[in-house]
PDB file of C-alpha atoms in Angstrom:
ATOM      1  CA  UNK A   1      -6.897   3.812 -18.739  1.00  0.00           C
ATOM      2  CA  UNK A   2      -4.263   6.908 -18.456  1.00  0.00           C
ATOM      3  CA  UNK A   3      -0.776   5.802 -17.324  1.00  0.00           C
ATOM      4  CA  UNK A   4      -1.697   7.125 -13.970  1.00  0.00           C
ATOM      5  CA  UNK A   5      -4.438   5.257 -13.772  1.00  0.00           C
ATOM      6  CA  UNK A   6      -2.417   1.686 -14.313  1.00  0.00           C
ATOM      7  CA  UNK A   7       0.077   2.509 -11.594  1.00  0.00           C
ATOM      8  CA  UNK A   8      -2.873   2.754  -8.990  1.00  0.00           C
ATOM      9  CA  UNK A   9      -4.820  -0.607 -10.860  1.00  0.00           C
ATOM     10  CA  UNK A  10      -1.501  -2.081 -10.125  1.00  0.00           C
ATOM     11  CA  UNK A  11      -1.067  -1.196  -6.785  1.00  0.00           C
ATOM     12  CA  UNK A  12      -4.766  -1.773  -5.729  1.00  0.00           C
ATOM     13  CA  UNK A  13      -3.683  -5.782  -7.308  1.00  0.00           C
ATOM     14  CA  UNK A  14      -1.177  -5.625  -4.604  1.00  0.00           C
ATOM     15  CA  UNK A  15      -3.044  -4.240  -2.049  1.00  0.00           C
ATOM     16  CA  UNK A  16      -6.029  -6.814  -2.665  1.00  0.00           C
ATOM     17  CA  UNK A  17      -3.165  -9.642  -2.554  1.00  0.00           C
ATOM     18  CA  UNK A  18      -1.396  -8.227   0.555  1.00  0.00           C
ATOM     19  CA  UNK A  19      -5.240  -7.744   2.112  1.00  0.00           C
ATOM     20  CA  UNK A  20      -6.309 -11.675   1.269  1.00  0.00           C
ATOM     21  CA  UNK A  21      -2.795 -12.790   2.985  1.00  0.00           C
ATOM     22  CA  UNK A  22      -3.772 -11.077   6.173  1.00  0.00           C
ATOM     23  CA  UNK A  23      -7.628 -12.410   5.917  1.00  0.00           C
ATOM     24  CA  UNK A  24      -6.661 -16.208   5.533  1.00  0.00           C
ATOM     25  CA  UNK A  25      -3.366 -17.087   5.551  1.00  0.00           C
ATOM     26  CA  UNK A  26      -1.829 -14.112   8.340  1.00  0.00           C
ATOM     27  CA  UNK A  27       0.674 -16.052  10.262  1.00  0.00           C
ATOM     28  CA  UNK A  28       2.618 -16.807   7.264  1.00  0.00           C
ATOM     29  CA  UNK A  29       3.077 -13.340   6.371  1.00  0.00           C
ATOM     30  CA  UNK A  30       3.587 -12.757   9.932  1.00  0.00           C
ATOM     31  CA  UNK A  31       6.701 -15.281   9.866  1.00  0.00           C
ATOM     32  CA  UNK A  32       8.243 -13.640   7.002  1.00  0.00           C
ATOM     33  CA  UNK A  33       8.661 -10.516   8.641  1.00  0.00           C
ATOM     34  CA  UNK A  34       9.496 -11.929  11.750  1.00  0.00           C
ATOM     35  CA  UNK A  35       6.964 -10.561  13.785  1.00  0.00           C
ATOM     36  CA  UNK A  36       5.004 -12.748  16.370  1.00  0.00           C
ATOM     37  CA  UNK A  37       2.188 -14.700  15.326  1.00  0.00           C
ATOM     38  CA  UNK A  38      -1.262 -14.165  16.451  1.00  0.00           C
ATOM     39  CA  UNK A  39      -4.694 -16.370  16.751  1.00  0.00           C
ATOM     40  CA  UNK A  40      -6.387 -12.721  17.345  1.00  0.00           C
ATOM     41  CA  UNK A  41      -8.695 -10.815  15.265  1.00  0.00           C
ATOM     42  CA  UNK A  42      -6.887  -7.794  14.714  1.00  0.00           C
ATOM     43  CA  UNK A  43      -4.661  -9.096  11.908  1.00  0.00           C
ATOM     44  CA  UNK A  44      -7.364 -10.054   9.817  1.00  0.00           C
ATOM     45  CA  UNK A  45      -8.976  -6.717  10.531  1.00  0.00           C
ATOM     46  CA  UNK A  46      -6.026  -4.708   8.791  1.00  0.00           C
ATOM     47  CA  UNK A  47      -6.456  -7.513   6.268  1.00  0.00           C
ATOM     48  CA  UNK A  48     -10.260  -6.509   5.703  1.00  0.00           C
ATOM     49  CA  UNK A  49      -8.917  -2.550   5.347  1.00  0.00           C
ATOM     50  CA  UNK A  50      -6.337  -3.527   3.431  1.00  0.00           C
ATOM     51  CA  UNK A  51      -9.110  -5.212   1.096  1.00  0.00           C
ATOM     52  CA  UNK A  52     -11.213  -1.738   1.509  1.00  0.00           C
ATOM     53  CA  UNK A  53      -8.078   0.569   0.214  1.00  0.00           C
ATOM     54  CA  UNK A  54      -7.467  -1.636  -2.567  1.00  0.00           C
ATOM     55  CA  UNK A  55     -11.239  -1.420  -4.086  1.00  0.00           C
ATOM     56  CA  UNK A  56     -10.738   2.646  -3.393  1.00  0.00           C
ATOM     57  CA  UNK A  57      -7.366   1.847  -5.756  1.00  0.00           C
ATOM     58  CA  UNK A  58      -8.759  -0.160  -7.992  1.00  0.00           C
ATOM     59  CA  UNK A  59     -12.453   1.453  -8.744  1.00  0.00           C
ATOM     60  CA  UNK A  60     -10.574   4.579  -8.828  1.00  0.00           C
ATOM     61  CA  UNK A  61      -7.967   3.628 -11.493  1.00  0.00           C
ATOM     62  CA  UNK A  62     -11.376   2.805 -13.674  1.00  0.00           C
ATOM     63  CA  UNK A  63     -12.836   6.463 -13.114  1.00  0.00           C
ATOM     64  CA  UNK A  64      -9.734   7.777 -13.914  1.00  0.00           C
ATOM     65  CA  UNK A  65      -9.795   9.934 -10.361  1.00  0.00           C
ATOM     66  CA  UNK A  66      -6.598  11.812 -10.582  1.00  0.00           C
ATOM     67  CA  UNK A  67      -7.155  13.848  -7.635  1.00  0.00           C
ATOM     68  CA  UNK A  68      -7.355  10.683  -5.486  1.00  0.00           C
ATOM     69  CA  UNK A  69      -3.943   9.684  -7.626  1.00  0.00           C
ATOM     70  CA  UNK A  70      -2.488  12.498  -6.173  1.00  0.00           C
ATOM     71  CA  UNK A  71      -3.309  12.472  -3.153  1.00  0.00           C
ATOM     72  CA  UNK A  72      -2.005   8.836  -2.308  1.00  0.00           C
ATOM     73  CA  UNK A  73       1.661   9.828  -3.810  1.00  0.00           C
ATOM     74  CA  UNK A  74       1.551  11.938  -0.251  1.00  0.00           C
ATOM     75  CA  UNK A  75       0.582   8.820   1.813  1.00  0.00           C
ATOM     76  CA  UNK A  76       2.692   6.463   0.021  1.00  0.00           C
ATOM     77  CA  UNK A  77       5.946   7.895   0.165  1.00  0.00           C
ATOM     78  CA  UNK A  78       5.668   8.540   3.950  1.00  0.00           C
ATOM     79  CA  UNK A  79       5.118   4.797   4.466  1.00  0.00           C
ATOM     80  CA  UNK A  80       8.978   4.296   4.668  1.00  0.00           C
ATOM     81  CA  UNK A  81       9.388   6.958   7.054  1.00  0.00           C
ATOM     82  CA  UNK A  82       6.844   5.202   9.210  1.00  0.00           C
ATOM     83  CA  UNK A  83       8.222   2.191   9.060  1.00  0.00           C
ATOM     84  CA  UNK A  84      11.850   3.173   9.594  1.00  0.00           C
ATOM     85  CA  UNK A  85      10.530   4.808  12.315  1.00  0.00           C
ATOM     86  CA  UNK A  86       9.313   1.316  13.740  1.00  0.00           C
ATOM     87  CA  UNK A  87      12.602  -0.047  13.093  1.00  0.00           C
ATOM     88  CA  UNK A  88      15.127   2.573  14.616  1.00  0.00           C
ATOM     89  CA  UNK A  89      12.725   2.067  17.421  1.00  0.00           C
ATOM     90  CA  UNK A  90      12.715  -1.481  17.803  1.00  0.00           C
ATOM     91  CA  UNK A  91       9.492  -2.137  17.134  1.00  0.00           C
ATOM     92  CA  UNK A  92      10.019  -3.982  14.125  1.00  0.00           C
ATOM     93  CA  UNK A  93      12.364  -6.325  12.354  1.00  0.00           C
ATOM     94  CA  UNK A  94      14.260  -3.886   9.574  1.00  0.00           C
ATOM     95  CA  UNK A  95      12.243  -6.790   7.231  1.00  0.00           C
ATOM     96  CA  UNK A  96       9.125  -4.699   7.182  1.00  0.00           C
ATOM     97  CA  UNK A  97      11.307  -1.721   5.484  1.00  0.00           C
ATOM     98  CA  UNK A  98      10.597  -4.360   2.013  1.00  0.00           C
ATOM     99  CA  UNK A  99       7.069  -3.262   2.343  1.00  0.00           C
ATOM    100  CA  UNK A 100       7.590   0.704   2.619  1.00  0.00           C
ATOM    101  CA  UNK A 101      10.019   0.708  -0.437  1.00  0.00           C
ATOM    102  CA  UNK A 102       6.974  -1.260  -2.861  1.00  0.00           C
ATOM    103  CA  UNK A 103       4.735   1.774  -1.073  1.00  0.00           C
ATOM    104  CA  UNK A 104       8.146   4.285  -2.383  1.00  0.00           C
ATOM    105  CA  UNK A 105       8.312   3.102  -5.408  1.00  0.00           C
ATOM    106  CA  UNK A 106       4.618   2.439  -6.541  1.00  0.00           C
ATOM    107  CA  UNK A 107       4.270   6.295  -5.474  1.00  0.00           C
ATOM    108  CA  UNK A 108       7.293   7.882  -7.260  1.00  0.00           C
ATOM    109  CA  UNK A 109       5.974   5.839 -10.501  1.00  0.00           C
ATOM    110  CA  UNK A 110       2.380   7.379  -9.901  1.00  0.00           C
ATOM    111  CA  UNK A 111       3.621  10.608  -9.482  1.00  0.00           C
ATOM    112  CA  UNK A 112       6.236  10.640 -12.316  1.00  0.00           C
ATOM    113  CA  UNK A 113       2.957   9.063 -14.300  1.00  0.00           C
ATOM    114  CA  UNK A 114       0.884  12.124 -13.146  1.00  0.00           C
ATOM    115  CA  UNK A 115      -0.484  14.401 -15.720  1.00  0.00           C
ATOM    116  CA  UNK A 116       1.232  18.172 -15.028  1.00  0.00           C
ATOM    117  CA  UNK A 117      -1.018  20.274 -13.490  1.00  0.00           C
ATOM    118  CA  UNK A 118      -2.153  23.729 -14.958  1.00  0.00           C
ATOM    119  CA  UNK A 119      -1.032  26.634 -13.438  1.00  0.00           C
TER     120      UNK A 119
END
């Protein structure tokens, strides 16, 4: 497995964790970020994509796929823009901002992990 290749394995463990937190245990996760808890569906819908991106991370960390690597450096690092959007906006508690800098950081070590591309 390349050094690319681990960041996104590592970050598709995450995601799979983060994922099975929203399927069965939500509310907790919920309480931690101080946002209201829920008996609906929804959250353990985004916990079911959650589980979806992380097999795309992790089955793609096995084929080695460093197109897809690159491509989710772009995602990732506008995760903390989103959120900090959220929170200037008051839509969130400034908690959630712990969540876009693991999506910063995991994509500045992917990209730094990148092999350089041709010209």
């Amino acid at each position: 497995m390349s050094k690319a290749a681990k960041t996104i394995f590592y970050f598709g463990i995450y995601l799979a964790g983060l994922g099975l937190t929203l399927l069965i245990v939500p509310n907790m996760l919920l309480n931690v970020f101080k946002v209201p808890t829920t008996s609906e569906v929804w959250i353990r819908v985004v916990g079911m994509l959650v589980l979806f991106l992380a097999y795309y991370y992790l089955q793609s960390a096995k084929s080695d796929l460093i197109t897809f690597f690159r491509m989710t450096v772009v995602s990732r690092l506008t995760v903390i823009l989103f959120f900090g959007a959220f929170v200037l906006l008051k839509m969130a508690s400034p908690n959630i901002i712990l969540f876009g800098i693991v999506d910063l950081l995991g994509a500045l070590w992917t990209r730094q992990s990148l092999p350089k591309r041709k010209k």
